[in-house]
PDB file of C-alpha atoms in Angstrom:
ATOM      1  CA  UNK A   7     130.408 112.843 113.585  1.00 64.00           C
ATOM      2  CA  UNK A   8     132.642 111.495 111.232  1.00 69.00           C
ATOM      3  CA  UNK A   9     131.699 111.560 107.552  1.00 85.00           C
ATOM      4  CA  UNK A  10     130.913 108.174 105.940  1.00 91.00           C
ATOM      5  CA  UNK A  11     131.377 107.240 102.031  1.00 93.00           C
ATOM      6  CA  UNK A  12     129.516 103.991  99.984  1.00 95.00           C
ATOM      7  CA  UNK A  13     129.437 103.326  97.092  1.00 96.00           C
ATOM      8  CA  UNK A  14     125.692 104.264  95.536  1.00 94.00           C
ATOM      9  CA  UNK A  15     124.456 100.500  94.237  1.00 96.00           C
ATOM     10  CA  UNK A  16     125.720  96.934  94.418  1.00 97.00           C
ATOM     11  CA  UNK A  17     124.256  93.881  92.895  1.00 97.00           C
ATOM     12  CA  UNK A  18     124.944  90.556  94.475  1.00 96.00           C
ATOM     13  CA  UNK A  19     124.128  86.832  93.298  1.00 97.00           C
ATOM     14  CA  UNK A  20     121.601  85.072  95.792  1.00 97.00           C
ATOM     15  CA  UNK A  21     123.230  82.908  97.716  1.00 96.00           C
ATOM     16  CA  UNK A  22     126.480  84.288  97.367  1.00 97.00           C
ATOM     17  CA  UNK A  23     128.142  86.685  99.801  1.00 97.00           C
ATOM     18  CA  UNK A  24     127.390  90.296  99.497  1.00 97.00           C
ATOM     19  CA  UNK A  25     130.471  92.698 100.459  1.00 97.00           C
ATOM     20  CA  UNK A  26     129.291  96.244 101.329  1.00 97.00           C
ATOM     21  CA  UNK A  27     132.469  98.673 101.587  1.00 97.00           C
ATOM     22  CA  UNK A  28     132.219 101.893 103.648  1.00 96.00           C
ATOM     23  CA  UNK A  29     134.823 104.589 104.523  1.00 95.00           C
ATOM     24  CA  UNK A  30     134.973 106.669 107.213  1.00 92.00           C
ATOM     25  CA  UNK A  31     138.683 108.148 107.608  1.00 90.00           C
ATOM     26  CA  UNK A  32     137.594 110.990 109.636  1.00 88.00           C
ATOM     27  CA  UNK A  33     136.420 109.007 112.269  1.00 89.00           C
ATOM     28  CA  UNK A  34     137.614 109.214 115.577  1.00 86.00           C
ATOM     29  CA  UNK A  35     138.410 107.106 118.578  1.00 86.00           C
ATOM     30  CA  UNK A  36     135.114 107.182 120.542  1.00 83.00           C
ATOM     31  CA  UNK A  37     133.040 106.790 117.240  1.00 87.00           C
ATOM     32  CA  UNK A  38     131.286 103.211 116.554  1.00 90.00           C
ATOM     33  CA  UNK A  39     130.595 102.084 113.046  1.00 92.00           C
ATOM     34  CA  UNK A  40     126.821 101.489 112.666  1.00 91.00           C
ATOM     35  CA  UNK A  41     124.826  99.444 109.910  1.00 94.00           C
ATOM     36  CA  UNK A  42     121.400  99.780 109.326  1.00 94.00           C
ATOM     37  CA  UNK A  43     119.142  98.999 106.065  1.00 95.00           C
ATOM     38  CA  UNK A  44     116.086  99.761 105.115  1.00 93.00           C
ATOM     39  CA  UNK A  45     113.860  97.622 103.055  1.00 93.00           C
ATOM     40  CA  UNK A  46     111.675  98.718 100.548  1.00 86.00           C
ATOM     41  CA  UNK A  47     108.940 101.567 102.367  1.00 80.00           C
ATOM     42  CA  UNK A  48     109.507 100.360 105.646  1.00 89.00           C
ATOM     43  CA  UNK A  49     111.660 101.876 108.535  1.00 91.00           C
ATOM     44  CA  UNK A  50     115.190 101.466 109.051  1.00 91.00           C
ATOM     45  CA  UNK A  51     116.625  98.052 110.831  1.00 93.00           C
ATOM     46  CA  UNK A  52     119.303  97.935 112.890  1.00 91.00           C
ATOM     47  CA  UNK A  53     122.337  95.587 111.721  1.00 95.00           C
ATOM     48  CA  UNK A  54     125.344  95.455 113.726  1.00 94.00           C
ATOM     49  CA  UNK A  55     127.911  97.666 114.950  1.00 91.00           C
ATOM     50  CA  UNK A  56     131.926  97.796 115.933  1.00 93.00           C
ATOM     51  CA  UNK A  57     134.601  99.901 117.266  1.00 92.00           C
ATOM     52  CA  UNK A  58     137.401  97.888 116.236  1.00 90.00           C
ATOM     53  CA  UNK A  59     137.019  94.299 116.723  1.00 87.00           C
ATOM     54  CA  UNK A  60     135.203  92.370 113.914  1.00 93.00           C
ATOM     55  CA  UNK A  61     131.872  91.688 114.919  1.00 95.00           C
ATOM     56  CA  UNK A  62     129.400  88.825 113.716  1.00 96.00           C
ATOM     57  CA  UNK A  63     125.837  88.212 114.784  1.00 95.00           C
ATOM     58  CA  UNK A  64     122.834  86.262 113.576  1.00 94.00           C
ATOM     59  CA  UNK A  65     122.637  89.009 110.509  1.00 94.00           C
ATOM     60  CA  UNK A  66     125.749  89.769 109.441  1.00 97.00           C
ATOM     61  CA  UNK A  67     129.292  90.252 110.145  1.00 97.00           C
ATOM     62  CA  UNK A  68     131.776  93.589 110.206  1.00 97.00           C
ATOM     63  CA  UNK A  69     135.656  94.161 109.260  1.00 97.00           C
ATOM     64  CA  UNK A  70     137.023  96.931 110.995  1.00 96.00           C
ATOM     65  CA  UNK A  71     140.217  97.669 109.339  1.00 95.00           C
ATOM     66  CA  UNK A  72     143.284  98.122 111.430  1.00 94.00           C
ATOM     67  CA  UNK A  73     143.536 102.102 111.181  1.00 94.00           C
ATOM     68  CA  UNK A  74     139.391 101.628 111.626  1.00 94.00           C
ATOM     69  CA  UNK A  75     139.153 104.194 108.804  1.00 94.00           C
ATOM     70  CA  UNK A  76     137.076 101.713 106.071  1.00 95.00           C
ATOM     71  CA  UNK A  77     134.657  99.101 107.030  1.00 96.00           C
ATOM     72  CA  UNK A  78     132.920  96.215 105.374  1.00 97.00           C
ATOM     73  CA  UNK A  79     129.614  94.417 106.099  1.00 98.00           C
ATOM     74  CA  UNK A  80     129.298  91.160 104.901  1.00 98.00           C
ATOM     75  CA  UNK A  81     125.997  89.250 104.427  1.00 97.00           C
ATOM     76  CA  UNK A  82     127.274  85.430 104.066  1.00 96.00           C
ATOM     77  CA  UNK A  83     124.630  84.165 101.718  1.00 95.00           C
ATOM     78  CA  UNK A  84     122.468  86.910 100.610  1.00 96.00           C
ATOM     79  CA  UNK A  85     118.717  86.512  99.728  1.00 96.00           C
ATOM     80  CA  UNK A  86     116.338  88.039  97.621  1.00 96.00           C
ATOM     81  CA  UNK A  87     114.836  89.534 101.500  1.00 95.00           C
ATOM     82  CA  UNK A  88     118.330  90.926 101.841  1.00 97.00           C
ATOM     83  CA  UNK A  89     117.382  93.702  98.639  1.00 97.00           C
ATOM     84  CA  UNK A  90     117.443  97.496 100.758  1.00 96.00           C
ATOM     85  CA  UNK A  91     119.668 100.506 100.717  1.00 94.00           C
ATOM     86  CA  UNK A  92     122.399  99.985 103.426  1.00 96.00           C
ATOM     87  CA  UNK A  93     123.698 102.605 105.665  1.00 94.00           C
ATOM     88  CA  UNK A  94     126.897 103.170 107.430  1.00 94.00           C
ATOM     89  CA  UNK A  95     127.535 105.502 110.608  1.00 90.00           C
ATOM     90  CA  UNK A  96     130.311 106.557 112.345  1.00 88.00           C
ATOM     91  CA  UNK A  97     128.916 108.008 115.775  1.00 80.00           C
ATOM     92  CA  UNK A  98     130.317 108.336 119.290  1.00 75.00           C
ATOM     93  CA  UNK A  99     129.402 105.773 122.177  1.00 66.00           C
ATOM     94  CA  UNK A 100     127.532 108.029 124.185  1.00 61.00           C
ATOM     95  CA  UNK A 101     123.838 109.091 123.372  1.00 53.00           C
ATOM     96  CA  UNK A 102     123.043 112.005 125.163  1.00 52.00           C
ATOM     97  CA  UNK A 103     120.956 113.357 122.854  1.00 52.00           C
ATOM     98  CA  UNK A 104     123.219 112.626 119.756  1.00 58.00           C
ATOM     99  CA  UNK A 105     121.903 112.408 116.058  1.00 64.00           C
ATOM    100  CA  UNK A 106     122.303 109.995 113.843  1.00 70.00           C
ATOM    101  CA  UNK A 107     122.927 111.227 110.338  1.00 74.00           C
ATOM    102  CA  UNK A 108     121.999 108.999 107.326  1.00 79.00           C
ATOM    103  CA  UNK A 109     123.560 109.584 104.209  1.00 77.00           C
ATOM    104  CA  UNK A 110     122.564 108.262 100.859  1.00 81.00           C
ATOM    105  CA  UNK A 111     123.542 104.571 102.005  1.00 91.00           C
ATOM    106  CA  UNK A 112     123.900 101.830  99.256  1.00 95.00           C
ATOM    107  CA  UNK A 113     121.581 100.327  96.989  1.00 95.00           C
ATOM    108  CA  UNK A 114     121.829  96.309  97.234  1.00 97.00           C
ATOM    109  CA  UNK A 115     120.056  94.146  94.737  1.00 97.00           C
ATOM    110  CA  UNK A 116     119.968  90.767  95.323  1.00 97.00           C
ATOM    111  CA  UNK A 117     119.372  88.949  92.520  1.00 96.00           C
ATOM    112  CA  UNK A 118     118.546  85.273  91.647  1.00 95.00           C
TER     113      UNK A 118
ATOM    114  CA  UNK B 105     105.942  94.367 123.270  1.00 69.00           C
ATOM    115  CA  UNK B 106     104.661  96.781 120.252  1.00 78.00           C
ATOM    116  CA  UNK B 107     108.139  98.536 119.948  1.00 92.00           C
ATOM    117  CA  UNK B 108     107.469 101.861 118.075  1.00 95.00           C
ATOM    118  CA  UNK B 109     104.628 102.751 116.948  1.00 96.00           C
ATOM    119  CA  UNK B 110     103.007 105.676 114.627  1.00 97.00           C
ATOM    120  CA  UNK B 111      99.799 107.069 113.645  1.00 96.00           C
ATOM    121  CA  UNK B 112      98.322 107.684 111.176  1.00 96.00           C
ATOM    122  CA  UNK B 113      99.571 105.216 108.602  1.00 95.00           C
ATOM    123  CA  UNK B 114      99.158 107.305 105.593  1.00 96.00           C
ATOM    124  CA  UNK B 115      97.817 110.789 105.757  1.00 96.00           C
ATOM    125  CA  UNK B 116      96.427 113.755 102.704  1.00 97.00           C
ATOM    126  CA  UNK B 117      96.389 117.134 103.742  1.00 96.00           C
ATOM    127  CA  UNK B 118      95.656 120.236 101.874  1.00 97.00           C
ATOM    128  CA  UNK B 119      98.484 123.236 102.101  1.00 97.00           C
ATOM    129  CA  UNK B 120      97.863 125.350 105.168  1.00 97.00           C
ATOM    130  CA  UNK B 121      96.259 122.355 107.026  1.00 97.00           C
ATOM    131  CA  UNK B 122      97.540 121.628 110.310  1.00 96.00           C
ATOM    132  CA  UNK B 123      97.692 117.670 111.860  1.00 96.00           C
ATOM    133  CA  UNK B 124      99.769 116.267 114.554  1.00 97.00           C
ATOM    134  CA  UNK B 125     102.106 112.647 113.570  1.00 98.00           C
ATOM    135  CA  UNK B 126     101.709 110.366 116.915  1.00 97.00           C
ATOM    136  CA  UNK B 127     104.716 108.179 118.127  1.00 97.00           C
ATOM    137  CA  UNK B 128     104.796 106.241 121.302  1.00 97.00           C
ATOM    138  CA  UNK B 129     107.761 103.340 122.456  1.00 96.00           C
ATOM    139  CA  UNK B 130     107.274 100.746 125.112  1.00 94.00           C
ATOM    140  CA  UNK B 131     110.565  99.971 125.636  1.00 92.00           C
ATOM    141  CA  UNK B 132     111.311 102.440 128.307  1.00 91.00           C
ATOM    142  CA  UNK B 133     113.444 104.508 126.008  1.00 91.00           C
ATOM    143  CA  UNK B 134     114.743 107.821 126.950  1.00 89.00           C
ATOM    144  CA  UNK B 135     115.653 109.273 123.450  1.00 90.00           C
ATOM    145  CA  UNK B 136     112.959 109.389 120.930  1.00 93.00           C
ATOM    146  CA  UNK B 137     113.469 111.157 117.028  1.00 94.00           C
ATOM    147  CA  UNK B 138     111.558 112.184 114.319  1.00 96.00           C
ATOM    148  CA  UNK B 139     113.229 112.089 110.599  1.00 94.00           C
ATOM    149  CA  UNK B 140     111.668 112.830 107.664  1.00 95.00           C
ATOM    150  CA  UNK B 141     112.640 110.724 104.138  1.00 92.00           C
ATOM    151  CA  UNK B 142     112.096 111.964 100.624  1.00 91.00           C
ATOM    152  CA  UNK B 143     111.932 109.831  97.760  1.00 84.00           C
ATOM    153  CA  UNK B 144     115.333 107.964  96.713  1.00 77.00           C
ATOM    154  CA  UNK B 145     116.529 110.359  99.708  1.00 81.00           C
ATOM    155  CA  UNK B 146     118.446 109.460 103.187  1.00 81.00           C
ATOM    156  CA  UNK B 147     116.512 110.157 106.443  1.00 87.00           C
ATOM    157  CA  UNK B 148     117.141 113.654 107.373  1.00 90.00           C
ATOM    158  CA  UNK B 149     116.660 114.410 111.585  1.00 90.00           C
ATOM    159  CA  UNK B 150     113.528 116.758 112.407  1.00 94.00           C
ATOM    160  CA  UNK B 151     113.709 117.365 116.238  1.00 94.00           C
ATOM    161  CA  UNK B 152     114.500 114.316 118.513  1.00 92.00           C
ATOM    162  CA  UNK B 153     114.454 114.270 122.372  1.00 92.00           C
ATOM    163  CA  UNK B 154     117.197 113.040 124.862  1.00 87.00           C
ATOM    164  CA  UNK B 155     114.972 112.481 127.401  1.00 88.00           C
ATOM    165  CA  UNK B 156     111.517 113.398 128.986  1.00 90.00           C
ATOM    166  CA  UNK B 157     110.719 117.346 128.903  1.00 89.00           C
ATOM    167  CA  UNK B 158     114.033 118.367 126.381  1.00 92.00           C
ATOM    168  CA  UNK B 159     113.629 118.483 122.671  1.00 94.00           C
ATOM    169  CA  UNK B 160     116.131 120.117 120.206  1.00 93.00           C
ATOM    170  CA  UNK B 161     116.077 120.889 116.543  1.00 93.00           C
ATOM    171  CA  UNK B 162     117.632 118.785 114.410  1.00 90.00           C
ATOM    172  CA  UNK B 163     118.776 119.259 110.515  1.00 88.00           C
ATOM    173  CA  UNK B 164     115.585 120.374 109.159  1.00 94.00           C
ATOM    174  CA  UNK B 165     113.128 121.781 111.689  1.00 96.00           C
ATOM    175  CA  UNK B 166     111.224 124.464 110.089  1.00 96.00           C
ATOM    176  CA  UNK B 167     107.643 124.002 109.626  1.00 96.00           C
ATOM    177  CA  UNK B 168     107.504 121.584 112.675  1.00 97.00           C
ATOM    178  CA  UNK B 169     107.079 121.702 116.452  1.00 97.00           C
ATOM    179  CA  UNK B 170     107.082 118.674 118.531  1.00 97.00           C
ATOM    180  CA  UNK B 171     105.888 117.567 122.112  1.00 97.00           C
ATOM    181  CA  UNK B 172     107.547 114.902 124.204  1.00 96.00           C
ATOM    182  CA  UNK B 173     104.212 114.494 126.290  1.00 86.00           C
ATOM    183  CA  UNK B 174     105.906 111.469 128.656  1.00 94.00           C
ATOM    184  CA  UNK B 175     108.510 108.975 128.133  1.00 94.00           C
ATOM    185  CA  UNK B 176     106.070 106.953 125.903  1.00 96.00           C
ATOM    186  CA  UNK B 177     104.905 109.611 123.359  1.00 97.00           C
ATOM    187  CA  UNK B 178     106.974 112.110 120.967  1.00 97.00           C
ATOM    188  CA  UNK B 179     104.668 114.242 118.769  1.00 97.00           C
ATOM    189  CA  UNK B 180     105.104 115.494 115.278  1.00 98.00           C
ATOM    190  CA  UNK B 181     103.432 118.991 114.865  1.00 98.00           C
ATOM    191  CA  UNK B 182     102.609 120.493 110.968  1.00 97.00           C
ATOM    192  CA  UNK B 183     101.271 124.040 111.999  1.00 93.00           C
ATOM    193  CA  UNK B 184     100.122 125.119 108.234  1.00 96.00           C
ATOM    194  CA  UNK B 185     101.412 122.251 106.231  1.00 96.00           C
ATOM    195  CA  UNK B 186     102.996 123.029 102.533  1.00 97.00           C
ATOM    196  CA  UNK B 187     103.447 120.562  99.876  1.00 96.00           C
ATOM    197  CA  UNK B 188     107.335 120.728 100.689  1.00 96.00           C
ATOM    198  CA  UNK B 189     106.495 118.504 103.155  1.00 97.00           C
ATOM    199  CA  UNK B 190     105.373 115.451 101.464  1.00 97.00           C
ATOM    200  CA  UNK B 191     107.300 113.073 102.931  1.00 97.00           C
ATOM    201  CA  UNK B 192     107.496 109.899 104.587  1.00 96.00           C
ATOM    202  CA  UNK B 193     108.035 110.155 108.693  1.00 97.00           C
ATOM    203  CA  UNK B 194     109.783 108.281 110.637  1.00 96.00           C
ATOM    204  CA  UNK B 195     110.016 108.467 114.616  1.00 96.00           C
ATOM    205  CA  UNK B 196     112.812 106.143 116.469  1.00 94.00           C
ATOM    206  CA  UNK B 197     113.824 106.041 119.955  1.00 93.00           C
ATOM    207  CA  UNK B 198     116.942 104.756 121.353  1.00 88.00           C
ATOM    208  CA  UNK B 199     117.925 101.892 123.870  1.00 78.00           C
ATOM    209  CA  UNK B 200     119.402 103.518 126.695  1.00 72.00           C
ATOM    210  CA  UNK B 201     123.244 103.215 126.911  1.00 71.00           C
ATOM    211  CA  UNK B 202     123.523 102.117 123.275  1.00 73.00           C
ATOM    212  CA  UNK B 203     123.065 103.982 119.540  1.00 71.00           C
ATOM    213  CA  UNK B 204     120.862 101.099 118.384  1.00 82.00           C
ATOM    214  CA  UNK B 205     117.523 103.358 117.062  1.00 86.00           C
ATOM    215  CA  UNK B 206     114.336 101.281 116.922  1.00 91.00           C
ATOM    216  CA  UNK B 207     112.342 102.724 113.938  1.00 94.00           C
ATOM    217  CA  UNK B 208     108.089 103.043 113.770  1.00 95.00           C
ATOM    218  CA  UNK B 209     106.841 101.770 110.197  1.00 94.00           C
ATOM    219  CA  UNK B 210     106.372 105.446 109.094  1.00 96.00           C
ATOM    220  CA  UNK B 211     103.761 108.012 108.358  1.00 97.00           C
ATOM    221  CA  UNK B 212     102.949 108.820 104.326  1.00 96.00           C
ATOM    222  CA  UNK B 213     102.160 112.849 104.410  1.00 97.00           C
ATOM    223  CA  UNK B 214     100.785 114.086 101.020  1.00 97.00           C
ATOM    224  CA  UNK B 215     100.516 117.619 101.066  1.00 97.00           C
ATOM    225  CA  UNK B 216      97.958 119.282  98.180  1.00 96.00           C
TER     226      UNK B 216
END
């Protein structure tokens, strides 16, 4: 699986939009880009994921650069529920049995 | 619809104790994981198990053994515990023909 780097912390006005870079230029063709978070002591959520089209959904939305080797995950209008360490993957589209590997992630502080 | 869920909620244990972490799904999952998180740490994989009967190691299996009993249930195994594993667990299991990981609310282990 294709390494992913993030920046460690980001703090983000509430209400505004919250950018969340990641890069992966390892990653190869048959590798998604995954976002989860995790709030505070609970378990991880699921976000969104791409392969190289942007994405959107009720949550959040992803740019897939052209050469799909960075990534960002936008919240629109971030709340203070929106503070959790986020977490990008790069992992293949089959899941026989494959692991996910979470790295450090990014810190995200909302604040008001 | 429960999703994932784990027992016990919070556990304390005394080194060379031995206790078994529960995790059941009733989403009809095939792949079900256990990871373990450290304070201000990612979630590193223990075992998981791509379907019914297999299990494989994952990054950090010593000290464990698991049991994937039916499609349901995926148990976590301490044999003689050691305060090296104070940790909080996490089991997931995985929608079938996707990488999106459902997560349990976690197990707190104190070990003593």
């Amino acid at each position: 699986d294709a390494k992913t780097t993030q920046p460690t912390s980001m703090d983000c006005a509430e209400g505004r939009a919250a950018n969340l870079p990641c890069n992966h230029s390892t990653i190869s063709g048959n590798e998604y880009v995954y976002w989860y978070r995790q709030i505070h002591s609970q378990g991880p959520q699921y976000i969104i994921h791409g392969l190289k089209n942007n994405e959107t959904n009720e949550m959040a939305s992803l740019i897939i650069t052209e050469d799909r080797k960075s990534s960002t995950l936008i919240l629109p209008h971030a709340t203070l529920r929106d503070t959790a360490v986020y977490y990008c993957i790069a992992f293949p589209s089959n899941n026989a049995g494959n692991m996910l590997t979470f790295g450090g992630g990014t810190r995200l502080m909302v604040k008001p | 619809n429960a999703g994932v869920t784990q027992t016990p909620k919070f556990q304390v244990l005394k080194t060379g104790q031995s206790m078994t972490l529960q995790c059941a799904q009733d989403m009809n999952h095939n792949s079900m994981y256990w990871y373990r998180q450290d304070p201000g740490m990612g979630l590193r994989l223990i075992y998981y198990s791509a379907s019914e009967g297999t299990t494989d190691k994952g990054e950090v299996p010593n000290g464990y053994n698991v049991s994937r009993l039916n499609k349901r249930e995926f148990s976590l195994r301490l044999e003689s515990a050691a305060p090296s594993q104070t940790s909080v667990y996490f089991c997931a299991s995985i929608r079938t023909g996707s990488n999106e990981q459902f997560f349990g609310p976690g197990t707190r282990l104190t070990v003593l």
